[in-house]
Amino acid sequence: MTDYLNYEFQDTAAFVGTFDEAPLWSASFGLLLLKHLELKPNQTVLDIGSGAGFPLMELAGRLGNSCKLYGVDPWKNANERAKQKIKNYGLSNVEIIESSAEKLPFDNSSIDLIVSNLGINNFEKPEVVFQECHRVLKKEGRLVLTTNLNGHWIEFYKIFESTLKQLGEKEILNKLIAEQEHRGSVESISKMFTNAGFEVNRHFEESFKMNFLDGSAFLNHPFVKLGWLSSWRNLIPVDLRKEVFGNLEKNLNSFAVEANGLNLSIPMAFIEGVKL
Ligand SMILES: C[S@@+](CC[C@H](N)C(=O)[O-])C[C@H]1O[C@@H](n2cnc3c(N)ncnc32)[C@H](O)[C@@H]1O
């Protein structure tokens, strides 16, 4: 048990080159984006936080050659993989730009559409990126993002909270609650749009489920380790980690026996703003 506590992310080209199952998480959000996104010809499009190229490549394929797309991401190894996809898929309408979206290398009012799948609102300085998107978009240009919402994996977080209560770890419990509250709602994210000069004209909410055999499988899952483990680990002083995670894992496993699996909910939103 708790071997996952020693996990360290290896950001190498070789690892990112095998990054194929991990985007199953992104896929649900990307499908929501593609379901509601209005496609128009002759557009200049940015994907902010384009990572290894999803949903950028799919969008490039769906929009075709009258549109020009750019993926913007500071992550070198993911950009290399995205560039390999452009080459291997034979796409001529996409380019990757290695940059933070805090400072976009585009002129004022030059872009028609910006999309971001699991991006902007979770970046380090979202308000700066929203402003920068507003600057580069043409008047009536659109900024569309998809994101997970407050209430994400609620079943897991309830058990994490009750484990901390059982152990009398009130301070860690408060930090865990604060971490969850930090995740946006449609209202709080819409406020980021309006603060930057956008009008939110459409939003859609959906949710999906991720089922795991039990807590041990969940905590050892490669993408859970990659995406979340360090943030949970950092809430807990090093000398308490084995005890807290050992108890958490036991409680998750007991829950999974009763509930026939650890079936976790993920609420998500598509939010579209228009530059006024
Ligand atoms: C959760 S991943 C989403 C990747 C991809 N869009 C997907 O759906 O799988 C967030 C991405 O945003 C990128 N990112 C983080 N900060 C950024 C910034 N300031 N500007 C642009 N991209 C950023 C990360 O490098 C990462 O590739």
mmCIF file of C-alpha atoms and ligand atoms in Angstrom:
data_model
loop_
_atom_site.group_PDB
_atom_site.id
_atom_site.type_symbol
_atom_site.label_atom_id
_atom_site.label_comp_id
_atom_site.label_asym_id
_atom_site.label_seq_id
_atom_site.Cartn_x
_atom_site.Cartn_y
_atom_site.Cartn_z
ATOM 1 C CA MET A 1 0.000 0.000 0.000
ATOM 2 C CA THR A 2 0.879 3.703 -0.428
ATOM 3 C CA ASP A 3 3.767 3.035 -2.876
ATOM 4 C CA TYR A 4 2.217 5.793 -4.982
ATOM 5 C CA LEU A 5 3.496 8.275 -2.388
ATOM 6 C CA ASN A 6 6.940 7.908 -4.004
ATOM 7 C CA TYR A 7 5.625 8.804 -7.463
ATOM 8 C CA GLU A 8 7.519 11.502 -9.390
ATOM 9 C CA PHE A 9 6.426 12.715 -12.833
ATOM 10 C CA GLN A 10 9.117 12.091 -15.483
ATOM 11 C CA ASP A 11 8.722 14.897 -18.008
ATOM 12 C CA THR A 12 10.705 13.279 -20.832
ATOM 13 C CA ALA A 13 10.091 13.095 -24.573
ATOM 14 C CA ALA A 14 9.959 9.296 -24.229
ATOM 15 C CA PHE A 15 7.186 9.479 -21.611
ATOM 16 C CA VAL A 16 5.131 12.118 -23.387
ATOM 17 C CA GLY A 17 5.509 10.066 -26.574
ATOM 18 C CA THR A 18 3.439 7.324 -24.931
ATOM 19 C CA PHE A 19 0.877 9.719 -23.500
ATOM 20 C CA ASP A 20 -2.054 7.926 -25.105
ATOM 21 C CA GLU A 21 -4.376 6.672 -22.368
ATOM 22 C CA ALA A 22 -4.016 9.783 -20.192
ATOM 23 C CA PRO A 23 -6.056 11.974 -22.575
ATOM 24 C CA LEU A 24 -9.128 9.757 -21.961
ATOM 25 C CA TRP A 25 -9.728 12.328 -19.212
ATOM 26 C CA SER A 26 -9.453 15.196 -21.706
ATOM 27 C CA ALA A 27 -11.597 13.360 -24.238
ATOM 28 C CA SER A 28 -14.910 13.904 -22.433
ATOM 29 C CA PHE A 29 -14.220 17.639 -22.229
ATOM 30 C CA GLY A 30 -13.032 17.743 -25.836
ATOM 31 C CA LEU A 31 -16.205 15.992 -27.003
ATOM 32 C CA LEU A 32 -18.280 18.566 -25.116
ATOM 33 C CA LEU A 33 -16.302 21.318 -26.842
ATOM 34 C CA LEU A 34 -16.716 19.791 -30.302
ATOM 35 C CA LYS A 35 -20.415 19.143 -29.696
ATOM 36 C CA HIS A 36 -21.298 22.785 -29.084
ATOM 37 C CA LEU A 37 -18.619 24.707 -30.986
ATOM 38 C CA GLU A 38 -19.961 26.588 -34.018
ATOM 39 C CA LEU A 39 -17.680 25.959 -36.999
ATOM 40 C CA LYS A 40 -17.175 28.817 -39.476
ATOM 41 C CA PRO A 41 -14.943 29.081 -42.580
ATOM 42 C CA ASN A 42 -11.882 31.363 -43.017
ATOM 43 C CA GLN A 43 -11.146 31.670 -39.311
ATOM 44 C CA THR A 44 -7.886 32.148 -37.446
ATOM 45 C CA VAL A 45 -8.094 29.918 -34.384
ATOM 46 C CA LEU A 46 -5.945 29.519 -31.270
ATOM 47 C CA ASP A 47 -5.962 26.545 -28.917
ATOM 48 C CA ILE A 48 -4.574 27.787 -25.602
ATOM 49 C CA GLY A 49 -2.891 25.017 -23.569
ATOM 50 C CA SER A 50 -2.827 22.701 -26.584
ATOM 51 C CA GLY A 51 -0.517 20.185 -24.846
ATOM 52 C CA ALA A 52 0.089 17.034 -26.882
ATOM 53 C CA GLY A 53 -2.376 18.222 -29.527
ATOM 54 C CA PHE A 54 -5.870 17.357 -28.336
ATOM 55 C CA PRO A 55 -8.360 18.652 -29.379
ATOM 56 C CA LEU A 56 -6.252 20.890 -31.680
ATOM 57 C CA MET A 57 -5.589 18.232 -34.365
ATOM 58 C CA GLU A 58 -9.208 17.090 -34.367
ATOM 59 C CA LEU A 59 -10.387 20.676 -34.702
ATOM 60 C CA ALA A 60 -7.925 21.283 -37.548
ATOM 61 C CA GLY A 61 -9.353 18.255 -39.332
ATOM 62 C CA ARG A 62 -12.952 19.326 -38.765
ATOM 63 C CA LEU A 63 -12.376 22.929 -39.858
ATOM 64 C CA GLY A 64 -10.296 22.125 -42.940
ATOM 65 C CA ASN A 65 -7.936 24.265 -44.966
ATOM 66 C CA SER A 66 -9.864 27.549 -45.125
ATOM 67 C CA CYS A 67 -8.943 27.984 -41.429
ATOM 68 C CA LYS A 68 -5.519 28.482 -39.851
ATOM 69 C CA LEU A 69 -4.965 27.093 -36.354
ATOM 70 C CA TYR A 70 -2.238 27.697 -33.766
ATOM 71 C CA GLY A 71 -1.591 25.690 -30.621
ATOM 72 C CA VAL A 72 -0.002 27.679 -27.791
ATOM 73 C CA ASP A 73 1.667 25.920 -24.871
ATOM 74 C CA PRO A 74 4.928 26.407 -22.920
ATOM 75 C CA TRP A 75 5.396 22.616 -22.426
ATOM 76 C CA LYS A 76 8.311 21.612 -24.665
ATOM 77 C CA ASN A 77 7.894 17.830 -24.719
ATOM 78 C CA ALA A 78 4.147 18.022 -25.349
ATOM 79 C CA ASN A 79 4.774 20.499 -28.188
ATOM 80 C CA GLU A 80 7.255 18.074 -29.769
ATOM 81 C CA ARG A 81 4.592 15.378 -29.747
ATOM 82 C CA ALA A 82 2.002 17.767 -31.206
ATOM 83 C CA LYS A 83 4.440 18.696 -34.006
ATOM 84 C CA GLN A 84 5.010 15.004 -34.744
ATOM 85 C CA LYS A 85 1.242 14.562 -35.094
ATOM 86 C CA ILE A 86 1.018 17.496 -37.529
ATOM 87 C CA LYS A 87 3.713 15.847 -39.642
ATOM 88 C CA ASN A 88 2.358 12.305 -39.442
ATOM 89 C CA TYR A 89 -1.264 13.311 -40.068
ATOM 90 C CA GLY A 90 -0.214 15.535 -42.984
ATOM 91 C CA LEU A 91 -1.951 18.638 -41.621
ATOM 92 C CA SER A 92 -1.028 21.888 -43.356
ATOM 93 C CA ASN A 93 -3.316 24.268 -41.442
ATOM 94 C CA VAL A 94 -1.816 23.972 -37.910
ATOM 95 C CA GLU A 95 1.270 25.379 -36.184
ATOM 96 C CA ILE A 96 2.573 25.003 -32.653
ATOM 97 C CA ILE A 97 3.921 28.030 -30.807
ATOM 98 C CA GLU A 98 5.952 27.437 -27.654
ATOM 99 C CA SER A 99 4.773 30.238 -25.411
ATOM 100 C CA SER A 100 2.761 31.050 -22.344
ATOM 101 C CA ALA A 101 -0.666 32.456 -23.170
ATOM 102 C CA GLU A 102 0.133 35.230 -20.691
ATOM 103 C CA LYS A 103 1.913 36.921 -23.600
ATOM 104 C CA LEU A 104 0.570 35.847 -26.971
ATOM 105 C CA PRO A 105 2.731 36.548 -30.042
ATOM 106 C CA PHE A 106 -0.221 37.919 -32.042
ATOM 107 C CA ASP A 107 -1.347 41.424 -33.006
ATOM 108 C CA ASN A 108 -4.315 43.133 -31.409
ATOM 109 C CA SER A 109 -7.671 42.120 -32.928
ATOM 110 C CA SER A 110 -6.182 39.438 -35.192
ATOM 111 C CA ILE A 111 -7.905 36.211 -34.049
ATOM 112 C CA ASP A 112 -11.480 34.974 -34.669
ATOM 113 C CA LEU A 113 -11.762 32.108 -32.199
ATOM 114 C CA ILE A 114 -9.859 30.924 -29.118
ATOM 115 C CA VAL A 115 -10.574 27.518 -27.586
ATOM 116 C CA SER A 116 -9.120 25.982 -24.445
ATOM 117 C CA ASN A 117 -9.874 22.439 -23.309
ATOM 118 C CA LEU A 118 -9.109 22.125 -19.581
ATOM 119 C CA GLY A 119 -6.951 25.218 -19.808
ATOM 120 C CA ILE A 120 -7.210 28.940 -19.163
ATOM 121 C CA ASN A 121 -9.209 29.096 -15.935
ATOM 122 C CA ASN A 122 -6.796 26.623 -14.307
ATOM 123 C CA PHE A 123 -3.603 28.418 -15.343
ATOM 124 C CA GLU A 124 -1.404 30.147 -12.794
ATOM 125 C CA LYS A 125 -2.587 33.650 -13.781
ATOM 126 C CA PRO A 126 -5.992 33.152 -15.451
ATOM 127 C CA GLU A 127 -6.917 36.848 -15.278
ATOM 128 C CA VAL A 128 -3.791 37.790 -17.299
ATOM 129 C CA VAL A 129 -4.609 35.132 -19.922
ATOM 130 C CA PHE A 130 -8.250 36.264 -20.198
ATOM 131 C CA GLN A 131 -7.023 39.840 -20.802
ATOM 132 C CA GLU A 132 -4.526 38.641 -23.382
ATOM 133 C CA CYS A 133 -7.238 36.640 -25.200
ATOM 134 C CA HIS A 134 -9.405 39.761 -25.216
ATOM 135 C CA ARG A 135 -6.543 41.781 -26.724
ATOM 136 C CA VAL A 136 -5.841 39.409 -29.640
ATOM 137 C CA LEU A 137 -9.477 38.604 -30.484
ATOM 138 C CA LYS A 138 -11.313 40.605 -33.124
ATOM 139 C CA LYS A 139 -14.475 42.412 -32.077
ATOM 140 C CA GLU A 140 -17.184 39.770 -31.664
ATOM 141 C CA GLY A 141 -14.481 37.086 -31.662
ATOM 142 C CA ARG A 142 -15.236 34.142 -29.399
ATOM 143 C CA LEU A 143 -13.414 32.605 -26.444
ATOM 144 C CA VAL A 144 -14.639 29.081 -25.671
ATOM 145 C CA LEU A 145 -13.451 26.940 -22.801
ATOM 146 C CA THR A 146 -14.336 23.630 -21.234
ATOM 147 C CA THR A 147 -13.536 22.827 -17.645
ATOM 148 C CA ASN A 148 -14.367 20.588 -14.724
ATOM 149 C CA LEU A 149 -16.465 22.240 -12.040
ATOM 150 C CA ASN A 150 -16.758 22.385 -8.294
ATOM 151 C CA GLY A 151 -18.180 19.004 -7.219
ATOM 152 C CA HIS A 152 -15.655 17.091 -9.304
ATOM 153 C CA TRP A 153 -15.003 13.591 -7.819
ATOM 154 C CA ILE A 154 -17.275 14.481 -4.910
ATOM 155 C CA GLU A 155 -17.538 10.827 -3.808
ATOM 156 C CA PHE A 156 -13.752 10.641 -3.391
ATOM 157 C CA TYR A 157 -13.466 13.997 -1.616
ATOM 158 C CA LYS A 158 -16.249 13.101 0.890
ATOM 159 C CA ILE A 159 -14.309 9.966 1.877
ATOM 160 C CA PHE A 160 -11.051 11.958 2.043
ATOM 161 C CA GLU A 161 -12.796 14.445 4.355
ATOM 162 C CA SER A 162 -14.274 11.776 6.621
ATOM 163 C CA THR A 163 -10.866 10.061 6.841
ATOM 164 C CA LEU A 164 -9.284 13.325 8.021
ATOM 165 C CA LYS A 165 -12.097 13.793 10.554
ATOM 166 C CA GLN A 166 -11.548 10.242 11.877
ATOM 167 C CA LEU A 167 -7.844 11.037 12.309
ATOM 168 C CA GLY A 168 -8.604 14.414 13.970
ATOM 169 C CA GLU A 169 -6.634 16.285 11.282
ATOM 170 C CA LYS A 170 -8.708 19.470 11.246
ATOM 171 C CA GLU A 171 -6.061 21.714 9.696
ATOM 172 C CA ILE A 172 -5.505 19.370 6.735
ATOM 173 C CA LEU A 173 -9.283 19.005 6.375
ATOM 174 C CA ASN A 174 -9.661 22.772 6.055
ATOM 175 C CA LYS A 175 -6.928 22.871 3.421
ATOM 176 C CA LEU A 176 -8.640 20.076 1.467
ATOM 177 C CA ILE A 177 -11.993 21.899 1.576
ATOM 178 C CA ALA A 178 -10.313 25.134 0.453
ATOM 179 C CA GLU A 179 -8.685 23.274 -2.447
ATOM 180 C CA GLN A 180 -12.080 22.023 -3.623
ATOM 181 C CA GLU A 181 -13.696 25.434 -3.277
ATOM 182 C CA HIS A 182 -10.948 26.879 -5.445
ATOM 183 C CA ARG A 183 -12.426 24.905 -8.386
ATOM 184 C CA GLY A 184 -14.790 27.113 -10.339
ATOM 185 C CA SER A 185 -18.540 27.147 -10.836
ATOM 186 C CA VAL A 186 -20.218 28.388 -14.043
ATOM 187 C CA GLU A 187 -20.879 31.659 -12.167
ATOM 188 C CA SER A 188 -17.314 32.191 -10.962
ATOM 189 C CA ILE A 189 -15.820 31.348 -14.379
ATOM 190 C CA SER A 190 -18.373 33.570 -16.148
ATOM 191 C CA LYS A 191 -17.163 36.353 -13.886
ATOM 192 C CA MET A 192 -13.618 35.889 -15.219
ATOM 193 C CA PHE A 193 -15.038 36.402 -18.724
ATOM 194 C CA THR A 194 -16.984 39.536 -17.843
ATOM 195 C CA ASN A 195 -14.073 41.008 -15.851
ATOM 196 C CA ALA A 196 -11.968 40.765 -19.014
ATOM 197 C CA GLY A 197 -14.567 42.450 -21.239
ATOM 198 C CA PHE A 198 -16.469 39.446 -22.634
ATOM 199 C CA GLU A 199 -20.168 38.748 -22.658
ATOM 200 C CA VAL A 200 -21.014 35.120 -21.891
ATOM 201 C CA ASN A 201 -23.529 34.182 -24.550
ATOM 202 C CA ARG A 202 -23.761 30.387 -24.214
ATOM 203 C CA HIS A 203 -22.988 27.769 -21.614
ATOM 204 C CA PHE A 204 -23.753 24.069 -21.301
ATOM 205 C CA GLU A 205 -23.266 21.732 -18.348
ATOM 206 C CA GLU A 206 -22.910 17.953 -18.452
ATOM 207 C CA SER A 207 -21.360 15.313 -16.261
ATOM 208 C CA PHE A 208 -19.792 11.922 -16.729
ATOM 209 C CA LYS A 209 -18.671 9.080 -14.474
ATOM 210 C CA MET A 210 -15.318 7.349 -14.041
ATOM 211 C CA ASN A 211 -15.552 3.942 -12.415
ATOM 212 C CA PHE A 212 -12.600 2.323 -10.606
ATOM 213 C CA LEU A 213 -12.513 -1.123 -9.030
ATOM 214 C CA ASP A 214 -11.522 0.353 -5.668
ATOM 215 C CA GLY A 215 -9.403 2.977 -3.876
ATOM 216 C CA SER A 216 -6.138 1.061 -4.411
ATOM 217 C CA ALA A 217 -6.704 1.033 -8.171
ATOM 218 C CA PHE A 218 -7.710 4.711 -8.116
ATOM 219 C CA LEU A 219 -4.680 5.935 -6.127
ATOM 220 C CA ASN A 220 -2.276 3.863 -8.251
ATOM 221 C CA HIS A 221 -3.854 4.838 -11.571
ATOM 222 C CA PRO A 222 -1.096 6.409 -13.745
ATOM 223 C CA PHE A 223 -3.156 9.452 -14.691
ATOM 224 C CA VAL A 224 -4.431 10.030 -11.153
ATOM 225 C CA LYS A 225 -0.812 9.991 -10.002
ATOM 226 C CA LEU A 226 0.238 12.324 -12.808
ATOM 227 C CA GLY A 227 -2.602 14.804 -12.478
ATOM 228 C CA TRP A 228 -3.634 14.917 -8.821
ATOM 229 C CA LEU A 229 -1.474 12.998 -6.396
ATOM 230 C CA SER A 230 1.087 15.739 -5.776
ATOM 231 C CA SER A 231 -1.607 18.306 -4.885
ATOM 232 C CA TRP A 232 -3.124 15.910 -2.284
ATOM 233 C CA ARG A 233 0.304 14.872 -0.988
ATOM 234 C CA ASN A 234 1.322 18.507 -0.544
ATOM 235 C CA LEU A 235 -1.616 19.118 1.808
ATOM 236 C CA ILE A 236 -0.170 16.642 4.295
ATOM 237 C CA PRO A 237 3.047 16.922 6.327
ATOM 238 C CA VAL A 238 5.559 14.256 5.228
ATOM 239 C CA ASP A 239 5.499 12.363 8.546
ATOM 240 C CA LEU A 240 1.698 11.928 8.358
ATOM 241 C CA ARG A 241 1.393 10.901 4.712
ATOM 242 C CA LYS A 242 1.603 7.110 5.168
ATOM 243 C CA GLU A 243 -1.001 7.145 7.936
ATOM 244 C CA VAL A 244 -3.418 9.464 6.119
ATOM 245 C CA PHE A 245 -3.171 7.761 2.730
ATOM 246 C CA GLY A 246 -3.228 4.273 4.313
ATOM 247 C CA ASN A 247 -6.520 5.110 6.039
ATOM 248 C CA LEU A 248 -7.903 6.885 2.993
ATOM 249 C CA GLU A 249 -7.150 3.869 0.813
ATOM 250 C CA LYS A 250 -8.812 1.502 3.327
ATOM 251 C CA ASN A 251 -11.913 3.695 3.526
ATOM 252 C CA LEU A 252 -12.140 3.994 -0.253
ATOM 253 C CA ASN A 253 -11.817 0.217 -0.561
ATOM 254 C CA SER A 254 -14.586 -0.409 2.018
ATOM 255 C CA PHE A 255 -16.822 2.066 0.186
ATOM 256 C CA ALA A 256 -16.104 0.309 -3.122
ATOM 257 C CA VAL A 257 -17.092 -3.095 -1.700
ATOM 258 C CA GLU A 258 -20.453 -1.680 -0.523
ATOM 259 C CA ALA A 259 -21.068 0.421 -3.636
ATOM 260 C CA ASN A 260 -19.786 -2.145 -6.129
ATOM 261 C CA GLY A 261 -16.924 0.083 -7.295
ATOM 262 C CA LEU A 262 -15.646 3.596 -6.880
ATOM 263 C CA ASN A 263 -17.850 5.410 -9.351
ATOM 264 C CA LEU A 264 -16.819 9.078 -9.431
ATOM 265 C CA SER A 265 -18.791 12.025 -10.858
ATOM 266 C CA ILE A 266 -17.213 14.717 -13.007
ATOM 267 C CA PRO A 267 -19.371 17.787 -13.673
ATOM 268 C CA MET A 268 -18.109 19.851 -16.600
ATOM 269 C CA ALA A 269 -19.012 22.999 -18.483
ATOM 270 C CA PHE A 270 -18.679 24.543 -21.931
ATOM 271 C CA ILE A 271 -18.614 28.344 -21.640
ATOM 272 C CA GLU A 272 -18.498 30.732 -24.608
ATOM 273 C CA GLY A 273 -17.796 34.448 -24.344
ATOM 274 C CA VAL A 274 -17.915 37.082 -27.077
ATOM 275 C CA LYS A 275 -15.559 40.079 -27.166
ATOM 276 C CA LEU A 276 -17.708 43.181 -26.926
HETATM 277 C C1 LIG B 1 -4.851 19.956 -18.421
HETATM 278 S S1 LIG B 1 -3.731 20.250 -19.745
HETATM 279 C C2 LIG B 1 -4.833 20.230 -21.139
HETATM 280 C C3 LIG B 1 -4.147 19.840 -22.401
HETATM 281 C C4 LIG B 1 -5.066 19.626 -23.622
HETATM 282 N N1 LIG B 1 -5.750 20.857 -24.004
HETATM 283 C C5 LIG B 1 -6.044 18.518 -23.392
HETATM 284 O O1 LIG B 1 -7.253 18.763 -23.452
HETATM 285 O O2 LIG B 1 -5.617 17.367 -23.159
HETATM 286 C C6 LIG B 1 -3.352 21.977 -19.551
HETATM 287 C C7 LIG B 1 -2.308 22.459 -20.558
HETATM 288 O O3 LIG B 1 -2.146 23.861 -20.370
HETATM 289 C C8 LIG B 1 -0.771 24.182 -20.498
HETATM 290 N N2 LIG B 1 -0.512 25.476 -19.837
HETATM 291 C C9 LIG B 1 -0.298 25.727 -18.521
HETATM 292 N N3 LIG B 1 -0.082 27.045 -18.322
HETATM 293 C C10 LIG B 1 -0.170 27.644 -19.538
HETATM 294 C C11 LIG B 1 -0.045 28.981 -19.994
HETATM 295 N N4 LIG B 1 0.221 29.984 -19.152
HETATM 296 N N5 LIG B 1 -0.200 29.232 -21.304
HETATM 297 C C12 LIG B 1 -0.487 28.230 -22.176
HETATM 298 N N6 LIG B 1 -0.611 26.935 -21.793
HETATM 299 C C13 LIG B 1 -0.448 26.645 -20.504
HETATM 300 C C14 LIG B 1 -0.065 22.976 -19.890
HETATM 301 O O4 LIG B 1 1.299 22.906 -20.331
HETATM 302 C C15 LIG B 1 -0.936 21.828 -20.410
HETATM 303 O O5 LIG B 1 -0.496 21.377 -21.655
#
